Tab-separated table of C-alpha atoms in Angstrom:
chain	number	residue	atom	x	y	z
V	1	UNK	CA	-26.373	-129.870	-41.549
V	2	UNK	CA	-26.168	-133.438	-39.914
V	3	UNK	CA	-24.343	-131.894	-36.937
V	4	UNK	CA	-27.625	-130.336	-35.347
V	5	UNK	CA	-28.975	-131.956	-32.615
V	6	UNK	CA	-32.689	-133.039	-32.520
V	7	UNK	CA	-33.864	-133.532	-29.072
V	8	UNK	CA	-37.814	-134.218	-28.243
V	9	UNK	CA	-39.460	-131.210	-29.046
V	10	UNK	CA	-39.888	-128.460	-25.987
V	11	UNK	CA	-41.134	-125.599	-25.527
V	12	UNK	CA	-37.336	-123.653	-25.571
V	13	UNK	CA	-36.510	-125.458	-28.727
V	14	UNK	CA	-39.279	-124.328	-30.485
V	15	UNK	CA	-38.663	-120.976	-29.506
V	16	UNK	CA	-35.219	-121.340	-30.404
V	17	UNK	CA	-35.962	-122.376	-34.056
V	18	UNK	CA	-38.578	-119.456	-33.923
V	19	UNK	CA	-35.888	-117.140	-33.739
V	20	UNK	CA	-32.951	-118.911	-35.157
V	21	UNK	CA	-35.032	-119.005	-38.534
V	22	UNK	CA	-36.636	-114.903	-37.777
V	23	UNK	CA	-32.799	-114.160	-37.685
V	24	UNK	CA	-30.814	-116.119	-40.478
V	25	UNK	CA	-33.797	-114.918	-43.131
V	26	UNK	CA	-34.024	-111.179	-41.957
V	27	UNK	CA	-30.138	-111.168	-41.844
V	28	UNK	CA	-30.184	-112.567	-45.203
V	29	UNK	CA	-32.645	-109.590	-46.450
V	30	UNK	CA	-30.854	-107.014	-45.165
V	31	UNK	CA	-27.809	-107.740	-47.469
V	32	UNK	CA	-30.023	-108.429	-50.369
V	33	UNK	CA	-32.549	-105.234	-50.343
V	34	UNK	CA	-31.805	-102.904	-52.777
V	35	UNK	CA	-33.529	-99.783	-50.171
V	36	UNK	CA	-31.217	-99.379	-47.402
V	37	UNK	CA	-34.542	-98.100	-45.386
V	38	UNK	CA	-35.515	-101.841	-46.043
V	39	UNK	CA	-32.425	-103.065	-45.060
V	40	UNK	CA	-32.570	-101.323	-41.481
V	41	UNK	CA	-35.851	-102.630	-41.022
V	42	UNK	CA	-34.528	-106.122	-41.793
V	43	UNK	CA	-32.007	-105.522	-39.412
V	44	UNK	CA	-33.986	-104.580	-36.668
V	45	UNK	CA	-35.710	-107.576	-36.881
V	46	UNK	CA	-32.849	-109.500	-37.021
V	47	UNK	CA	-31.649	-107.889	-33.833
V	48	UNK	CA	-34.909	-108.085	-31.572
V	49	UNK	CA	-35.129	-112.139	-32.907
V	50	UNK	CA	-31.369	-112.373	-31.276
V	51	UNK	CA	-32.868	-110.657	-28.727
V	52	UNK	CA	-35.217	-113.574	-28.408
V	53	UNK	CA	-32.402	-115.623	-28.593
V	54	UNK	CA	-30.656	-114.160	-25.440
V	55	UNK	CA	-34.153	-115.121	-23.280
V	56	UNK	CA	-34.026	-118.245	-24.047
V	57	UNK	CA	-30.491	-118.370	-23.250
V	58	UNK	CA	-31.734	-116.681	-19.996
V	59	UNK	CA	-29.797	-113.643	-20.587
V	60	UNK	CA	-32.954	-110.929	-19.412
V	61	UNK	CA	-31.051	-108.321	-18.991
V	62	UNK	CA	-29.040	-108.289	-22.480
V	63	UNK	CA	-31.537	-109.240	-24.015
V	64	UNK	CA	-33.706	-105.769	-22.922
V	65	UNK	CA	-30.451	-104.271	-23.638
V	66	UNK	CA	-30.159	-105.293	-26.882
V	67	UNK	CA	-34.084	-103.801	-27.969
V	68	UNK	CA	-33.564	-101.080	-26.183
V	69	UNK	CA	-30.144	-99.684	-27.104
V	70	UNK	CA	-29.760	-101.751	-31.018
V	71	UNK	CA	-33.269	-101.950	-32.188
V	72	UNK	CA	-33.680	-98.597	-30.256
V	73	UNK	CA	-31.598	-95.690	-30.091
V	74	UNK	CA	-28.542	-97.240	-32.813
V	75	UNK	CA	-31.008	-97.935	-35.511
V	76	UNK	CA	-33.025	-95.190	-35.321
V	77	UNK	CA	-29.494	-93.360	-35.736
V	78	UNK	CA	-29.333	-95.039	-38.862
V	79	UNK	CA	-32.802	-94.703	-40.254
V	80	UNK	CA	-31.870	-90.841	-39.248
V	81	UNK	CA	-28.705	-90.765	-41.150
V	82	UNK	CA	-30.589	-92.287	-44.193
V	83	UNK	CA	-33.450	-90.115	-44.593
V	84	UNK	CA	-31.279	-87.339	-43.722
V	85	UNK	CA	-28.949	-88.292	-46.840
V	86	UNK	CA	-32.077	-88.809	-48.595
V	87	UNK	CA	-30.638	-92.200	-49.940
V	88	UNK	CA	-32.232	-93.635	-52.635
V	89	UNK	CA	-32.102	-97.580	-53.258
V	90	UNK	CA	-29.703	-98.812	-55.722
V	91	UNK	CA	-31.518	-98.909	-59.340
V	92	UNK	CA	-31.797	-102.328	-60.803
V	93	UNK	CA	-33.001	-104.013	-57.767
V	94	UNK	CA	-31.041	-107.642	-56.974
V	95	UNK	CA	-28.970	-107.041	-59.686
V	96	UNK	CA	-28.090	-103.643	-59.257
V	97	UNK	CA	-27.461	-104.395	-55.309
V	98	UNK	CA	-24.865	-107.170	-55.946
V	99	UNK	CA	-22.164	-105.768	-57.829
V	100	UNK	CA	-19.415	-106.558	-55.578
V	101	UNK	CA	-17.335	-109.412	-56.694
V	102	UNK	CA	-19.982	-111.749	-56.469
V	103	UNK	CA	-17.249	-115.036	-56.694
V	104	UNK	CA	-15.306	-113.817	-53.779
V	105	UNK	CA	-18.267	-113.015	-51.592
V	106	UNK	CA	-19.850	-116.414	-52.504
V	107	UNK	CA	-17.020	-117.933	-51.942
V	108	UNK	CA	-15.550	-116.341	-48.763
V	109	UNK	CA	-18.546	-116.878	-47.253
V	110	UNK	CA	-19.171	-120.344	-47.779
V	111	UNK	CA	-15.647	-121.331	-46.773
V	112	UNK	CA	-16.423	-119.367	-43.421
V	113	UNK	CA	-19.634	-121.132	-43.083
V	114	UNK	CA	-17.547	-124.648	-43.865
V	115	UNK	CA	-14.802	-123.627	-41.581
V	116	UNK	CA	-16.408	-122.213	-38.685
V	117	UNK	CA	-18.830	-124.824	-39.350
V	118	UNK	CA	-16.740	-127.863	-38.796
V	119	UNK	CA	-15.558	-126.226	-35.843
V	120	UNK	CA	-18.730	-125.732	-34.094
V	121	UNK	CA	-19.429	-129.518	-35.406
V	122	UNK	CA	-16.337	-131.240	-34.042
V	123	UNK	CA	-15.097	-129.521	-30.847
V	124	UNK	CA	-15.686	-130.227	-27.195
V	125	UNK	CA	-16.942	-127.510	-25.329
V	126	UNK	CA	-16.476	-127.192	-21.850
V	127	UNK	CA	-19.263	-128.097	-19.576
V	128	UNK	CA	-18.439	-125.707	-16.565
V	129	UNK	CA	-20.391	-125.566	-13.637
V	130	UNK	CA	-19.084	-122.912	-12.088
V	131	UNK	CA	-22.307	-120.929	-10.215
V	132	UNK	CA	-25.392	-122.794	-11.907
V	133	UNK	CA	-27.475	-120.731	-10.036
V	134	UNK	CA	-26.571	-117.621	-11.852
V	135	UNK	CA	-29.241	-118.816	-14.760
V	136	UNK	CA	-32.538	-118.954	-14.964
V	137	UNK	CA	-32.487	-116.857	-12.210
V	138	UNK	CA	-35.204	-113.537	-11.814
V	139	UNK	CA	-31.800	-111.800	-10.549
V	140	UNK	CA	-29.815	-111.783	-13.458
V	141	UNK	CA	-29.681	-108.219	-13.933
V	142	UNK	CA	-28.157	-107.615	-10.186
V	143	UNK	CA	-25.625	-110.171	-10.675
V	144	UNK	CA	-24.678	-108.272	-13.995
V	145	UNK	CA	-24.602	-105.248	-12.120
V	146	UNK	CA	-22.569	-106.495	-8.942
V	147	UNK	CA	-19.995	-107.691	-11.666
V	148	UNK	CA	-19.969	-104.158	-13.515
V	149	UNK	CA	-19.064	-102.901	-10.376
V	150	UNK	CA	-16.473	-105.071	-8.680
V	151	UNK	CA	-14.353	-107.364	-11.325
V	152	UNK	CA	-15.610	-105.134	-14.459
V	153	UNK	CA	-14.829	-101.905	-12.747
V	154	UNK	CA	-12.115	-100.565	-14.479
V	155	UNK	CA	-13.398	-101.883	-17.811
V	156	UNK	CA	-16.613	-99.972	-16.988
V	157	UNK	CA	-14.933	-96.523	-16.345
V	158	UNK	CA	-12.674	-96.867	-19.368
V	159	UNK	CA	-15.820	-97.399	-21.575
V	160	UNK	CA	-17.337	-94.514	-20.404
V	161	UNK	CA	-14.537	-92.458	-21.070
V	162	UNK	CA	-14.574	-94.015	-24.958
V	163	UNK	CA	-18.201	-93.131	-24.759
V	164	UNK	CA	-17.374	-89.579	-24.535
V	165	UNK	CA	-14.531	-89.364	-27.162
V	166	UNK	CA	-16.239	-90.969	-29.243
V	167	UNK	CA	-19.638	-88.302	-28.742
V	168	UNK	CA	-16.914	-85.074	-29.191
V	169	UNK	CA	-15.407	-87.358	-32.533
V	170	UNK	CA	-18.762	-87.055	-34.118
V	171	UNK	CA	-19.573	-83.370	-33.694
V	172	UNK	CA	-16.248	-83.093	-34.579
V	173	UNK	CA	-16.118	-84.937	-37.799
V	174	UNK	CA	-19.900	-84.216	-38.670
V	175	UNK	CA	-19.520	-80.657	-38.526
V	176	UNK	CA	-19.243	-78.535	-41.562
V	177	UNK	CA	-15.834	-76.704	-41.156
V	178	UNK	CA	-12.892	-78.966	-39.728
Y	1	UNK	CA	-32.719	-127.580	-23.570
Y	2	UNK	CA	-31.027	-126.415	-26.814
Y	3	UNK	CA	-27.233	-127.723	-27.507
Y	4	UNK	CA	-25.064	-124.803	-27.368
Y	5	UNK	CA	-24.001	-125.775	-30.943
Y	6	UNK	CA	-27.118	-124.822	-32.433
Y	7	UNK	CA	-26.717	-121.023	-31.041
Y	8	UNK	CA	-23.141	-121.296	-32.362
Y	9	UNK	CA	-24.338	-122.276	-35.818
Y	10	UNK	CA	-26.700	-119.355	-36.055
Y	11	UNK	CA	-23.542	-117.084	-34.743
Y	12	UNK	CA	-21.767	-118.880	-37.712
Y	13	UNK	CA	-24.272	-118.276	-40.358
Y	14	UNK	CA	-24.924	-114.677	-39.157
Y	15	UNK	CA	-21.460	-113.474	-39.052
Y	16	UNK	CA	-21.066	-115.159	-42.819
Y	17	UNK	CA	-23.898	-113.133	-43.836
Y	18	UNK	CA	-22.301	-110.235	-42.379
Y	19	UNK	CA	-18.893	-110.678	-44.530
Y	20	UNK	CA	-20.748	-111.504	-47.513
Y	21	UNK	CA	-22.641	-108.563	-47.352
Y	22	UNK	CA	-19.308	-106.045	-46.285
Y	23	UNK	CA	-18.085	-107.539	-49.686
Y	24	UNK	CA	-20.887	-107.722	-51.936
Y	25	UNK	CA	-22.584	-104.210	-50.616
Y	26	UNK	CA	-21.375	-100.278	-52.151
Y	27	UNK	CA	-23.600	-98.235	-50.045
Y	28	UNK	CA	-21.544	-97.479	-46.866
Y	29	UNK	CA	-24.234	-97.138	-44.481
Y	30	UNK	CA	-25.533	-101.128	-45.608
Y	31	UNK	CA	-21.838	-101.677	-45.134
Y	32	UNK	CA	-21.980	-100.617	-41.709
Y	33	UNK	CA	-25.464	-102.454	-40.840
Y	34	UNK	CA	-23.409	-105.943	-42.041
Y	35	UNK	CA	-20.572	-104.956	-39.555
Y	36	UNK	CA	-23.427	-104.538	-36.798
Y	37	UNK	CA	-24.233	-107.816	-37.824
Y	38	UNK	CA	-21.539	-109.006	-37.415
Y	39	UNK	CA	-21.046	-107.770	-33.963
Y	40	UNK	CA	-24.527	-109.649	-32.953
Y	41	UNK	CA	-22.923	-113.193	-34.036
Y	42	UNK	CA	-20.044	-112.610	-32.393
Y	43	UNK	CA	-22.347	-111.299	-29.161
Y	44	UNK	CA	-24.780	-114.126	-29.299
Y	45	UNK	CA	-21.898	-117.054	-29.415
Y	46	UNK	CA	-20.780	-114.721	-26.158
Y	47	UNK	CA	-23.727	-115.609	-24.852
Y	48	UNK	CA	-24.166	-119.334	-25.547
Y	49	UNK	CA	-20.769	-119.925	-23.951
Y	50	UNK	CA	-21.674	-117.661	-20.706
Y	51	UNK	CA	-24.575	-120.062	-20.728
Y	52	UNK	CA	-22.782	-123.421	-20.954
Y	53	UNK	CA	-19.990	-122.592	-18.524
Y	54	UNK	CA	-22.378	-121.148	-16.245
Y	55	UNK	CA	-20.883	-117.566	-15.654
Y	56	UNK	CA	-22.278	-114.305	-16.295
Y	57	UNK	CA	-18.346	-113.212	-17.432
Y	58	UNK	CA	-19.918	-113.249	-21.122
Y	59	UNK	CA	-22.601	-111.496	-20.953
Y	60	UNK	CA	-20.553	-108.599	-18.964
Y	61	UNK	CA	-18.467	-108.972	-22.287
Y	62	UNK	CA	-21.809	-108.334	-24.047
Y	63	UNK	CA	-22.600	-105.292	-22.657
Y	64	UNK	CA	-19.228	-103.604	-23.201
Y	65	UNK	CA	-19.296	-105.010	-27.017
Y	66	UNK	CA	-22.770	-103.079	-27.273
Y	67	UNK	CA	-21.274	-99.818	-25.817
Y	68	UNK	CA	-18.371	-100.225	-28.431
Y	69	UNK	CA	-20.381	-100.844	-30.964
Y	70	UNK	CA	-22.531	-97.699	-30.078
Y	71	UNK	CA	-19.796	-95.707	-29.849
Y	72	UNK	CA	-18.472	-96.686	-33.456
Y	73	UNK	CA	-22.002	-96.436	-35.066
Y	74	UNK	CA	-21.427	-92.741	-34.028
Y	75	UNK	CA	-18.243	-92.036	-35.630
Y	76	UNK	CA	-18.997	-94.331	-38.300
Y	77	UNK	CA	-22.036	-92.057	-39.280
Y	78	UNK	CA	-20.644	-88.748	-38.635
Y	79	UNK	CA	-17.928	-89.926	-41.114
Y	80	UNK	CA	-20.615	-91.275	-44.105
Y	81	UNK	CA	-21.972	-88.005	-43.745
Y	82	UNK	CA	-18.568	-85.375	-44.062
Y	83	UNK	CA	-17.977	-88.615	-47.271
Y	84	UNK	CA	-21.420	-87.802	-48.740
Y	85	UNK	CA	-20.792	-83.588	-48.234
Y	86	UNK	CA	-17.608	-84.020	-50.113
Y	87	UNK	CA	-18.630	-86.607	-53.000
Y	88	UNK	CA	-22.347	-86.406	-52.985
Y	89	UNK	CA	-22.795	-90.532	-52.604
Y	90	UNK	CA	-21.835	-92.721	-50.107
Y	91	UNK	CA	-20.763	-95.453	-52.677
Y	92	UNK	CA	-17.624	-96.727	-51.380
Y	93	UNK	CA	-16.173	-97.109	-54.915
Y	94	UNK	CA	-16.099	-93.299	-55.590
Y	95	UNK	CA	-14.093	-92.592	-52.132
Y	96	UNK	CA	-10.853	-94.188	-53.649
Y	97	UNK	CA	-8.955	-91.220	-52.825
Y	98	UNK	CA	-5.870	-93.596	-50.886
Y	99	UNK	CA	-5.969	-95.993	-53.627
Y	100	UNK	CA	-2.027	-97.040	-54.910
């Protein structure tokens, strides 16, 4: 990839590459592992590396978020789901996982990578500075939360409200007789 | 500090992973950890824009792509199980039920 940048090394680039590598290989083993118990567990390291990724973007608070409620309470929901499907992993390992149509796949997904890609490569991305003190800042999660509550308000309510449909969907749909 | 593309280019190899593996994948509960991927790229180029325009708007955006995403890991696993009560597998090729 000749479009990467390679500035003196630092101590948030390393870090960054830390992760950035953590992620891309875990994400890559959760597609590939036959087990789908492995595959959550690749997961959830792929989520706490992004997790990483959001400190050193100086995002604290999603970045707690993000361990807490992914890694946390949604995976365990899926390691739950799994064991209590008693799932087996697909016989045949590799081979036996990847019996989509392998060309498409392949091939979608390197044209994405191309596309997006030469997007990420060639565009100019705006350098705002619109409250630069809003980073690296110990207050990040108050500013979050003084946003949640004045411009995000309505937002905020509305996703509660989808939080609740969508808890009385499940019992709904999960239960035995419709 | 770290050029913004670099986070976008591990957004952009994530979120291809994610597709690849929606495609390649028959169990429906893997199928559903690729989407979740998925959602992560799209939530960590969020992220590295919040942080190179220098507003928090993003990572607001974040937190109510998390609580959507919560919500549809729910429903999405309440319906793999009433799939797997029905058809005894959650292989997505034996639900073809709609199929023309």
């Amino acid at each position: 990839m000749p479009h990467l940048q390679f500035p003196a090394l630092s101590v948030p680039l390393v870090l960054f590459w830390v992760f950035a590598v953590v992620a891309c290989l875990m994400g890559l083993l959760v597609i590939v592992l036959a087990n789908p118990v492995s595959s959550a567990l690749a997961l959830v390291m792929t989520l706490c590396a992004v997790a990483g990724l959001f400190l050193t973007l100086g995002a604290q608070f999603i970045a707690a978020v993000q361990v807490i409620v992914y890694a946390g309470a949604i995976m365990v929901l899926f390691l739950f789901v799994i064991m209590l499907l008693q799932l087996r992993g697909e016989p045949g390992g590799l081979r036996g996982v990847l019996f989509g149509p392998k060309v498409l796949a392949g091939a979608l997904g390197v044209a994405l990578i191309t596309q997006m890609g030469s997007l990420v490569a060639t565009a100019a991305w705006p350098a705002g500075a619109a409250d630069p003190a809003a980073f690296d800042s110990p207050l990040n999660t108050q500013m979050i939360g003084k946003l949640l509550y004045s411009r995000y308000l309505l937002p905020f309510e509305v996703v509660s409200v989808l939080l609740l449909v969508a808890l009385l969907g499940s019992v709904v749909l999960a239960k035995r007789k419709f | 500090m770290v050029p913004i593309s670099n986070y976008l280019w591990v957004s952009v190899i994530l979120f291809s992973l994610g597709v690849t593996g929606v495609i390649l994948r028959r169990n429906a509960i893997v199928i559903f950890m690729c989407i979740e991927l998925m959602m992560n790229a799209a939530n960590l180029a969020f992220v590295a824009f919040a942080r190179q325009t220098h507003t928090l708007d993003g990572q607001v955006m974040v937190f109510f792509v998390m609580t959507v995403a919560a919500a549809e890991v729910a429903v999405g696993l309440a319906i793999i199980i009433s799939m797997f009560r029905h058809h005894e597998s959650v292989n997505i090729d034996q639900v073809d039920l709609l199929r023309g």
